[in-house]
Amino acid sequence: MNVDYQEVEKFSQLSQEWWDKQGKFKTLHDINPLRLQFIQDHITVKDENLADIGCGGGILTEALASADANMTGIDLAEASLAVAQQHAQSKGLSIEYRCVAVEDFALEKPEHFHHIVCMEMLEHVPDPSSIINACAKLVRPDGYVFFSTLNRNIKSYLHAIIAAEYLLKMLPKGTHDFKKFIAPSELVRMCRQAHLETVTLKGLTYNPITQQYAFSDQVDVNYMIACRKTHS
Ligand code: SAH
C-alpha cells in the first residue's frame, strides 16, 4: 500500500493539536485562508461534492464545508479523523470522514466528485504519482484538482526544514523529509500523466517579521497548483 505508516503515526500522535491554532499545526491554520481563496478563485464550491484527500483534523475540510460545499474527508490516521469528526459536530457541520486509502476510494467512487483538494499531503507518501492518479479518477471530467506541497531546492531546505523546524520552531522536528519534496515541474508532469492539465501555479511566501503568509509568484518553497481533468 502507498503509505508510510511512520508518517501516519506521527500525525496520529499529534491529533489532539489539530485545532490549537497556536499549536503544532499553526502553519496550516495560517495558510488556510489563502488556500481557500486560491480554490475559490477557480471554482464555486457551494452545493458541489468535494473530497479532501489527507484531510488530517479537517482544517481545510471545515473551511470548505462552511462555504457550503458537500464535503468528504479521507485520511489514514484514525485518531485525526476522530478529532475531525468531533470538531465538525461541535461546529454543526455535516462532513463525511472516512479512513480509506485514496487509491481504494477511487475504485469505490470513480468520477463521483466535482472537485478534489489534496493539500500538504503529497510530500508524506512513498509514491505521490499514485495519489495524483487516484485523485484524477475521483474527479469528474472538467473538474478541478488542487494540490499543495513543498519545492525541492536549497532554499526550501533552509526555509522549510532548518528555519521552520529548528530555528523558528514553527513545526515539530522531523515533520518534513527533504527527499520527499516535489519540484513544480515534477508535479506538473505527474499531473499531466494523470490527464490533469495545470491551470495555475502559485507560490506562498512567509514573512518572519510579520509572521504572515502571502501569495507570491515565487514557487521556490511552498506552492499550490490548480489543475483540471481533461477528457482523454
Ligand atoms: N491536508 C491537511 C493535513 C495535512 S498534514 C491540511 O493541509 O490541513 C498531512 C496529512 O496526510 C496527515 O493528516 C496524514 O495523516 C495524511 N497522510 C499521510 N499519508 C497518507 C496516506 N497515504 N493516505 C492518506 N493520508 C495520508
PDB file of C-alpha atoms and ligand atoms in Angstrom:
ATOM      1  CA  MET A   1       0.000   0.000   0.000  1.00  0.00           C
ATOM      2  CA  ASN A   2       1.141   3.513  -0.795  1.00  0.00           C
ATOM      3  CA  VAL A   3       1.527   4.647   2.784  1.00  0.00           C
ATOM      4  CA  ASP A   4       4.387   5.433   5.115  1.00  0.00           C
ATOM      5  CA  TYR A   5       2.999   4.232   8.458  1.00  0.00           C
ATOM      6  CA  GLN A   6       5.611   6.200  10.391  1.00  0.00           C
ATOM      7  CA  GLU A   7       4.234   9.348   8.786  1.00  0.00           C
ATOM      8  CA  VAL A   8       0.640   8.462   9.607  1.00  0.00           C
ATOM      9  CA  GLU A   9       1.656   7.564  13.173  1.00  0.00           C
ATOM     10  CA  LYS A  10       3.413  10.916  13.509  1.00  0.00           C
ATOM     11  CA  PHE A  11       0.194  12.734  12.640  1.00  0.00           C
ATOM     12  CA  SER A  12      -1.884  10.425  14.870  1.00  0.00           C
ATOM     13  CA  GLN A  13       0.353  11.255  17.841  1.00  0.00           C
ATOM     14  CA  LEU A  14      -0.319  14.950  17.288  1.00  0.00           C
ATOM     15  CA  SER A  15      -4.049  14.559  16.724  1.00  0.00           C
ATOM     16  CA  GLN A  16      -5.068  16.490  19.840  1.00  0.00           C
ATOM     17  CA  GLU A  17      -3.239  19.518  18.415  1.00  0.00           C
ATOM     18  CA  TRP A  18      -5.207  19.858  15.171  1.00  0.00           C
ATOM     19  CA  TRP A  19      -7.461  22.641  16.379  1.00  0.00           C
ATOM     20  CA  ASP A  20      -4.972  24.510  18.533  1.00  0.00           C
ATOM     21  CA  LYS A  21      -4.370  27.496  16.294  1.00  0.00           C
ATOM     22  CA  GLN A  22      -1.150  28.319  18.149  1.00  0.00           C
ATOM     23  CA  GLY A  23      -0.029  24.668  18.323  1.00  0.00           C
ATOM     24  CA  LYS A  24       1.887  22.256  16.115  1.00  0.00           C
ATOM     25  CA  PHE A  25      -0.401  22.845  13.145  1.00  0.00           C
ATOM     26  CA  LYS A  26      -0.307  26.651  13.390  1.00  0.00           C
ATOM     27  CA  THR A  27       1.192  26.883   9.890  1.00  0.00           C
ATOM     28  CA  LEU A  28      -1.749  25.025   8.362  1.00  0.00           C
ATOM     29  CA  HIS A  29      -4.160  27.363  10.156  1.00  0.00           C
ATOM     30  CA  ASP A  30      -2.166  30.378   8.975  1.00  0.00           C
ATOM     31  CA  ILE A  31      -2.171  29.341   5.301  1.00  0.00           C
ATOM     32  CA  ASN A  32      -5.777  28.154   5.335  1.00  0.00           C
ATOM     33  CA  PRO A  33      -7.432  31.438   4.248  1.00  0.00           C
ATOM     34  CA  LEU A  34      -5.018  31.610   1.295  1.00  0.00           C
ATOM     35  CA  ARG A  35      -5.736  28.021   0.288  1.00  0.00           C
ATOM     36  CA  LEU A  36      -9.456  28.668   0.476  1.00  0.00           C
ATOM     37  CA  GLN A  37      -9.133  31.801  -1.617  1.00  0.00           C
ATOM     38  CA  PHE A  38      -6.973  30.004  -4.203  1.00  0.00           C
ATOM     39  CA  ILE A  39      -9.635  27.296  -4.544  1.00  0.00           C
ATOM     40  CA  GLN A  40     -12.494  29.797  -4.736  1.00  0.00           C
ATOM     41  CA  ASP A  41     -10.617  31.819  -7.353  1.00  0.00           C
ATOM     42  CA  HIS A  42     -11.120  28.791  -9.628  1.00  0.00           C
ATOM     43  CA  ILE A  43     -14.417  27.211  -8.616  1.00  0.00           C
ATOM     44  CA  THR A  44     -17.720  27.845  -6.863  1.00  0.00           C
ATOM     45  CA  VAL A  45     -17.910  25.302  -4.082  1.00  0.00           C
ATOM     46  CA  LYS A  46     -21.499  25.809  -2.947  1.00  0.00           C
ATOM     47  CA  ASP A  47     -23.508  22.574  -3.203  1.00  0.00           C
ATOM     48  CA  GLU A  48     -20.682  20.821  -5.060  1.00  0.00           C
ATOM     49  CA  ASN A  49     -19.286  17.433  -3.945  1.00  0.00           C
ATOM     50  CA  LEU A  50     -15.695  17.900  -2.871  1.00  0.00           C
ATOM     51  CA  ALA A  51     -13.238  15.419  -1.371  1.00  0.00           C
ATOM     52  CA  ASP A  52     -10.292  16.417   0.823  1.00  0.00           C
ATOM     53  CA  ILE A  53      -7.526  13.817   0.485  1.00  0.00           C
ATOM     54  CA  GLY A  54      -5.242  13.534   3.530  1.00  0.00           C
ATOM     55  CA  CYS A  55      -7.620  15.810   5.419  1.00  0.00           C
ATOM     56  CA  GLY A  56      -5.999  15.433   8.860  1.00  0.00           C
ATOM     57  CA  GLY A  57      -8.080  17.183  11.520  1.00  0.00           C
ATOM     58  CA  GLY A  58     -10.227  18.876   8.891  1.00  0.00           C
ATOM     59  CA  ILE A  59      -8.778  22.400   8.825  1.00  0.00           C
ATOM     60  CA  LEU A  60      -9.425  22.893   5.108  1.00  0.00           C
ATOM     61  CA  THR A  61     -12.355  20.454   5.011  1.00  0.00           C
ATOM     62  CA  GLU A  62     -14.278  22.596   7.505  1.00  0.00           C
ATOM     63  CA  ALA A  63     -13.460  25.841   5.707  1.00  0.00           C
ATOM     64  CA  LEU A  64     -14.924  24.385   2.515  1.00  0.00           C
ATOM     65  CA  ALA A  65     -17.943  22.946   4.352  1.00  0.00           C
ATOM     66  CA  SER A  66     -18.549  26.394   5.852  1.00  0.00           C
ATOM     67  CA  ALA A  67     -18.623  27.705   2.282  1.00  0.00           C
ATOM     68  CA  ASP A  68     -21.475  25.215   1.670  1.00  0.00           C
ATOM     69  CA  ALA A  69     -19.560  22.504  -0.180  1.00  0.00           C
ATOM     70  CA  ASN A  70     -20.701  18.889   0.398  1.00  0.00           C
ATOM     71  CA  MET A  71     -17.509  17.606   1.965  1.00  0.00           C
ATOM     72  CA  THR A  72     -15.941  14.193   2.337  1.00  0.00           C
ATOM     73  CA  GLY A  73     -12.567  13.996   4.079  1.00  0.00           C
ATOM     74  CA  ILE A  74     -10.316  10.953   3.922  1.00  0.00           C
ATOM     75  CA  ASP A  75      -7.112  10.124   5.766  1.00  0.00           C
ATOM     76  CA  LEU A  76      -5.391   7.031   7.154  1.00  0.00           C
ATOM     77  CA  ALA A  77      -4.833   8.405  10.661  1.00  0.00           C
ATOM     78  CA  GLU A  78      -7.851   7.211  12.650  1.00  0.00           C
ATOM     79  CA  ALA A  79      -7.032   9.478  15.600  1.00  0.00           C
ATOM     80  CA  SER A  80      -7.020  12.564  13.367  1.00  0.00           C
ATOM     81  CA  LEU A  81     -10.320  11.549  11.807  1.00  0.00           C
ATOM     82  CA  ALA A  82     -11.887  11.144  15.251  1.00  0.00           C
ATOM     83  CA  VAL A  83     -10.782  14.660  16.153  1.00  0.00           C
ATOM     84  CA  ALA A  84     -12.046  15.967  12.805  1.00  0.00           C
ATOM     85  CA  GLN A  85     -15.434  14.297  13.272  1.00  0.00           C
ATOM     86  CA  GLN A  86     -15.853  15.619  16.780  1.00  0.00           C
ATOM     87  CA  HIS A  87     -14.830  19.140  15.815  1.00  0.00           C
ATOM     88  CA  ALA A  88     -17.177  19.251  12.827  1.00  0.00           C
ATOM     89  CA  GLN A  89     -20.047  18.114  15.057  1.00  0.00           C
ATOM     90  CA  SER A  90     -19.242  20.813  17.601  1.00  0.00           C
ATOM     91  CA  LYS A  91     -19.491  23.371  14.802  1.00  0.00           C
ATOM     92  CA  GLY A  92     -22.724  21.913  13.443  1.00  0.00           C
ATOM     93  CA  LEU A  93     -21.043  20.986  10.144  1.00  0.00           C
ATOM     94  CA  SER A  94     -22.069  17.878   8.272  1.00  0.00           C
ATOM     95  CA  ILE A  95     -18.907  16.268   6.848  1.00  0.00           C
ATOM     96  CA  GLU A  96     -18.359  12.629   5.965  1.00  0.00           C
ATOM     97  CA  TYR A  97     -14.987  11.421   7.257  1.00  0.00           C
ATOM     98  CA  ARG A  98     -13.594   8.090   6.083  1.00  0.00           C
ATOM     99  CA  CYS A  99     -10.476   6.106   6.910  1.00  0.00           C
ATOM    100  CA  VAL A 100      -9.597   4.739   3.489  1.00  0.00           C
ATOM    101  CA  ALA A 101      -6.643   4.849   1.116  1.00  0.00           C
ATOM    102  CA  VAL A 102      -7.279   7.226  -1.760  1.00  0.00           C
ATOM    103  CA  GLU A 103      -6.457   4.505  -4.294  1.00  0.00           C
ATOM    104  CA  ASP A 104      -9.244   2.311  -2.823  1.00  0.00           C
ATOM    105  CA  PHE A 105     -11.599   5.263  -2.559  1.00  0.00           C
ATOM    106  CA  ALA A 106     -11.076   5.966  -6.277  1.00  0.00           C
ATOM    107  CA  LEU A 107     -12.172   2.412  -7.122  1.00  0.00           C
ATOM    108  CA  GLU A 108     -15.261   2.883  -4.954  1.00  0.00           C
ATOM    109  CA  LYS A 109     -16.276   6.313  -6.244  1.00  0.00           C
ATOM    110  CA  PRO A 110     -14.903   6.922  -9.763  1.00  0.00           C
ATOM    111  CA  GLU A 111     -15.786  10.374 -11.130  1.00  0.00           C
ATOM    112  CA  HIS A 112     -18.009  10.999  -8.124  1.00  0.00           C
ATOM    113  CA  PHE A 113     -16.615  14.368  -7.084  1.00  0.00           C
ATOM    114  CA  HIS A 114     -16.955  17.729  -8.791  1.00  0.00           C
ATOM    115  CA  HIS A 115     -13.561  18.768  -7.401  1.00  0.00           C
ATOM    116  CA  ILE A 116     -10.758  17.419  -5.198  1.00  0.00           C
ATOM    117  CA  VAL A 117      -8.373  19.096  -2.782  1.00  0.00           C
ATOM    118  CA  CYS A 118      -5.177  17.450  -1.554  1.00  0.00           C
ATOM    119  CA  MET A 119      -3.027  19.881   0.369  1.00  0.00           C
ATOM    120  CA  GLU A 120       0.282  19.373   2.179  1.00  0.00           C
ATOM    121  CA  MET A 121      -0.036  15.631   1.767  1.00  0.00           C
ATOM    122  CA  LEU A 122       1.949  14.505  -1.300  1.00  0.00           C
ATOM    123  CA  GLU A 123       5.279  15.083   0.487  1.00  0.00           C
ATOM    124  CA  HIS A 124       4.301  12.490   3.114  1.00  0.00           C
ATOM    125  CA  VAL A 125       3.705   9.454   0.860  1.00  0.00           C
ATOM    126  CA  PRO A 126       6.066   6.966  -0.825  1.00  0.00           C
ATOM    127  CA  ASP A 127       4.550   7.383  -4.294  1.00  0.00           C
ATOM    128  CA  PRO A 128       2.875  10.740  -4.941  1.00  0.00           C
ATOM    129  CA  SER A 129       2.007   9.824  -8.534  1.00  0.00           C
ATOM    130  CA  SER A 130      -0.279   7.069  -7.252  1.00  0.00           C
ATOM    131  CA  ILE A 131      -2.163   9.648  -5.135  1.00  0.00           C
ATOM    132  CA  ILE A 132      -2.394  12.005  -8.119  1.00  0.00           C
ATOM    133  CA  ASN A 133      -3.739   9.225 -10.353  1.00  0.00           C
ATOM    134  CA  ALA A 134      -6.349   8.338  -7.744  1.00  0.00           C
ATOM    135  CA  CYS A 135      -7.423  11.995  -7.431  1.00  0.00           C
ATOM    136  CA  ALA A 136      -7.756  12.124 -11.215  1.00  0.00           C
ATOM    137  CA  LYS A 137     -10.023   9.052 -11.086  1.00  0.00           C
ATOM    138  CA  LEU A 138     -12.195  10.505  -8.311  1.00  0.00           C
ATOM    139  CA  VAL A 139     -12.914  13.783 -10.101  1.00  0.00           C
ATOM    140  CA  ARG A 140     -15.455  14.332 -12.854  1.00  0.00           C
ATOM    141  CA  PRO A 141     -14.306  15.405 -16.332  1.00  0.00           C
ATOM    142  CA  ASP A 142     -13.582  19.174 -16.332  1.00  0.00           C
ATOM    143  CA  GLY A 143     -13.408  19.131 -12.521  1.00  0.00           C
ATOM    144  CA  TYR A 144     -10.518  20.754 -10.687  1.00  0.00           C
ATOM    145  CA  VAL A 145      -7.904  19.094  -8.507  1.00  0.00           C
ATOM    146  CA  PHE A 146      -5.881  21.293  -6.147  1.00  0.00           C
ATOM    147  CA  PHE A 147      -2.542  20.244  -4.710  1.00  0.00           C
ATOM    148  CA  SER A 148      -0.053  21.990  -2.477  1.00  0.00           C
ATOM    149  CA  THR A 149       3.384  20.823  -1.445  1.00  0.00           C
ATOM    150  CA  LEU A 150       6.999  21.928  -0.972  1.00  0.00           C
ATOM    151  CA  ASN A 151       9.531  22.541  -3.723  1.00  0.00           C
ATOM    152  CA  ARG A 152      12.882  20.743  -3.532  1.00  0.00           C
ATOM    153  CA  ASN A 153      15.945  23.004  -3.644  1.00  0.00           C
ATOM    154  CA  ILE A 154      18.480  24.525  -1.257  1.00  0.00           C
ATOM    155  CA  LYS A 155      16.163  27.424  -0.345  1.00  0.00           C
ATOM    156  CA  SER A 156      13.248  25.132   0.520  1.00  0.00           C
ATOM    157  CA  TYR A 157      15.626  23.021   2.629  1.00  0.00           C
ATOM    158  CA  LEU A 158      16.769  26.113   4.513  1.00  0.00           C
ATOM    159  CA  HIS A 159      13.274  27.609   4.888  1.00  0.00           C
ATOM    160  CA  ALA A 160      11.024  24.590   5.379  1.00  0.00           C
ATOM    161  CA  ILE A 161      13.379  22.435   7.449  1.00  0.00           C
ATOM    162  CA  ILE A 162      16.216  24.443   9.004  1.00  0.00           C
ATOM    163  CA  ALA A 163      14.251  27.635   9.700  1.00  0.00           C
ATOM    164  CA  ALA A 164      10.734  26.250  10.258  1.00  0.00           C
ATOM    165  CA  GLU A 165      11.687  23.148  12.282  1.00  0.00           C
ATOM    166  CA  TYR A 166      14.936  24.162  14.017  1.00  0.00           C
ATOM    167  CA  LEU A 167      15.302  27.947  14.241  1.00  0.00           C
ATOM    168  CA  LEU A 168      11.767  29.334  14.409  1.00  0.00           C
ATOM    169  CA  LYS A 169      10.291  26.065  15.728  1.00  0.00           C
ATOM    170  CA  MET A 170       7.131  26.628  13.708  1.00  0.00           C
ATOM    171  CA  LEU A 171       6.877  22.881  13.025  1.00  0.00           C
ATOM    172  CA  PRO A 172       7.928  19.841  15.096  1.00  0.00           C
ATOM    173  CA  LYS A 173      11.371  18.491  14.175  1.00  0.00           C
ATOM    174  CA  GLY A 174      11.073  15.700  11.631  1.00  0.00           C
ATOM    175  CA  THR A 175       7.810  16.986  10.150  1.00  0.00           C
ATOM    176  CA  HIS A 176       9.331  17.012   6.686  1.00  0.00           C
ATOM    177  CA  ASP A 177      11.754  14.839   4.772  1.00  0.00           C
ATOM    178  CA  PHE A 178      13.632  16.860   2.144  1.00  0.00           C
ATOM    179  CA  LYS A 179      13.881  13.867  -0.201  1.00  0.00           C
ATOM    180  CA  LYS A 180      10.096  13.801  -0.484  1.00  0.00           C
ATOM    181  CA  PHE A 181       9.781  17.423  -1.566  1.00  0.00           C
ATOM    182  CA  ILE A 182       8.494  17.820  -5.126  1.00  0.00           C
ATOM    183  CA  ALA A 183       9.592  20.332  -7.753  1.00  0.00           C
ATOM    184  CA  PRO A 184       6.729  22.062  -9.592  1.00  0.00           C
ATOM    185  CA  SER A 185       7.965  20.626 -12.909  1.00  0.00           C
ATOM    186  CA  GLU A 186       7.701  17.125 -11.420  1.00  0.00           C
ATOM    187  CA  LEU A 187       4.228  17.774 -10.043  1.00  0.00           C
ATOM    188  CA  VAL A 188       3.008  19.260 -13.323  1.00  0.00           C
ATOM    189  CA  ARG A 189       4.410  16.253 -15.196  1.00  0.00           C
ATOM    190  CA  MET A 190       2.799  13.720 -12.839  1.00  0.00           C
ATOM    191  CA  CYS A 191      -0.499  15.581 -13.199  1.00  0.00           C
ATOM    192  CA  ARG A 192      -0.280  15.623 -16.992  1.00  0.00           C
ATOM    193  CA  GLN A 193       0.368  11.871 -16.997  1.00  0.00           C
ATOM    194  CA  ALA A 194      -2.863  11.526 -14.999  1.00  0.00           C
ATOM    195  CA  HIS A 195      -4.746  13.703 -17.545  1.00  0.00           C
ATOM    196  CA  LEU A 196      -4.786  16.701 -15.228  1.00  0.00           C
ATOM    197  CA  GLU A 197      -3.752  19.896 -17.011  1.00  0.00           C
ATOM    198  CA  THR A 198      -2.211  22.566 -14.807  1.00  0.00           C
ATOM    199  CA  VAL A 199      -4.165  25.829 -14.926  1.00  0.00           C
ATOM    200  CA  THR A 200      -2.426  27.857 -12.195  1.00  0.00           C
ATOM    201  CA  LEU A 201       0.778  27.542 -10.219  1.00  0.00           C
ATOM    202  CA  LYS A 202       1.071  29.886  -7.237  1.00  0.00           C
ATOM    203  CA  GLY A 203       3.664  30.371  -4.528  1.00  0.00           C
ATOM    204  CA  LEU A 204       3.198  31.143  -0.848  1.00  0.00           C
ATOM    205  CA  THR A 205       5.853  33.102   0.998  1.00  0.00           C
ATOM    206  CA  TYR A 206       6.341  33.531   4.721  1.00  0.00           C
ATOM    207  CA  ASN A 207       7.413  36.821   6.224  1.00  0.00           C
ATOM    208  CA  PRO A 208       9.119  36.025   9.562  1.00  0.00           C
ATOM    209  CA  ILE A 209       8.815  39.650  10.714  1.00  0.00           C
ATOM    210  CA  THR A 210       5.038  39.946  10.298  1.00  0.00           C
ATOM    211  CA  GLN A 211       4.705  36.152  10.759  1.00  0.00           C
ATOM    212  CA  GLN A 212       2.263  36.071   7.892  1.00  0.00           C
ATOM    213  CA  TYR A 213       1.928  34.159   4.659  1.00  0.00           C
ATOM    214  CA  ALA A 214       1.054  35.801   1.353  1.00  0.00           C
ATOM    215  CA  PHE A 215       0.557  34.749  -2.272  1.00  0.00           C
ATOM    216  CA  SER A 216       3.639  35.092  -4.411  1.00  0.00           C
ATOM    217  CA  ASP A 217       4.820  34.368  -7.926  1.00  0.00           C
ATOM    218  CA  GLN A 218       7.841  32.678  -6.348  1.00  0.00           C
ATOM    219  CA  VAL A 219       7.254  28.946  -6.139  1.00  0.00           C
ATOM    220  CA  ASP A 220      10.626  28.022  -4.668  1.00  0.00           C
ATOM    221  CA  VAL A 221       9.350  26.930  -1.233  1.00  0.00           C
ATOM    222  CA  ASN A 222       5.585  26.455  -0.617  1.00  0.00           C
ATOM    223  CA  TYR A 223       3.368  26.314  -3.668  1.00  0.00           C
ATOM    224  CA  MET A 224      -0.083  25.253  -4.843  1.00  0.00           C
ATOM    225  CA  ILE A 225      -1.396  24.164  -8.200  1.00  0.00           C
ATOM    226  CA  ALA A 226      -4.864  24.086  -9.668  1.00  0.00           C
ATOM    227  CA  CYS A 227      -5.331  21.563 -12.434  1.00  0.00           C
ATOM    228  CA  ARG A 228      -8.253  20.379 -14.464  1.00  0.00           C
ATOM    229  CA  LYS A 229      -9.220  16.944 -15.688  1.00  0.00           C
ATOM    230  CA  THR A 230      -9.143  16.644 -19.448  1.00  0.00           C
ATOM    231  CA  HIS A 231     -11.440  14.224 -21.226  1.00  0.00           C
ATOM    232  CA  SER A 232      -8.828  11.788 -22.502  1.00  0.00           C
TER     233      SER A 232
HETATM  234  N1  SAH B   1      -4.457  18.254   4.280  1.00  0.00           N
HETATM  235  C1  SAH B   1      -4.470  18.654   5.680  1.00  0.00           C
HETATM  236  C2  SAH B   1      -3.452  17.893   6.534  1.00  0.00           C
HETATM  237  C3  SAH B   1      -2.017  17.941   6.031  1.00  0.00           C
HETATM  238  S1  SAH B   1      -0.907  17.017   7.061  1.00  0.00           S
HETATM  239  C4  SAH B   1      -4.223  20.139   5.746  1.00  0.00           C
HETATM  240  O1  SAH B   1      -3.491  20.648   4.886  1.00  0.00           O
HETATM  241  O2  SAH B   1      -4.738  20.807   6.634  1.00  0.00           O
HETATM  242  C5  SAH B   1      -0.715  15.535   6.089  1.00  0.00           C
HETATM  243  C6  SAH B   1      -1.857  14.535   6.268  1.00  0.00           C
HETATM  244  O3  SAH B   1      -1.655  13.491   5.328  1.00  0.00           O
HETATM  245  C7  SAH B   1      -1.930  13.897   7.645  1.00  0.00           C
HETATM  246  O4  SAH B   1      -3.226  14.017   8.144  1.00  0.00           O
HETATM  247  C8  SAH B   1      -1.573  12.428   7.380  1.00  0.00           C
HETATM  248  O5  SAH B   1      -2.237  11.524   8.256  1.00  0.00           O
HETATM  249  C9  SAH B   1      -2.053  12.277   5.970  1.00  0.00           C
HETATM  250  N2  SAH B   1      -1.461  11.161   5.246  1.00  0.00           N
HETATM  251  C10 SAH B   1      -0.164  10.788   5.174  1.00  0.00           C
HETATM  252  N3  SAH B   1      -0.033   9.709   4.374  1.00  0.00           N
HETATM  253  C11 SAH B   1      -1.281   9.426   3.923  1.00  0.00           C
HETATM  254  C12 SAH B   1      -1.804   8.419   3.049  1.00  0.00           C
HETATM  255  N4  SAH B   1      -1.005   7.532   2.460  1.00  0.00           N
HETATM  256  N5  SAH B   1      -3.137   8.437   2.798  1.00  0.00           N
HETATM  257  C13 SAH B   1      -3.932   9.365   3.378  1.00  0.00           C
HETATM  258  N6  SAH B   1      -3.500  10.312   4.192  1.00  0.00           N
HETATM  259  C14 SAH B   1      -2.193  10.342   4.479  1.00  0.00           C
END
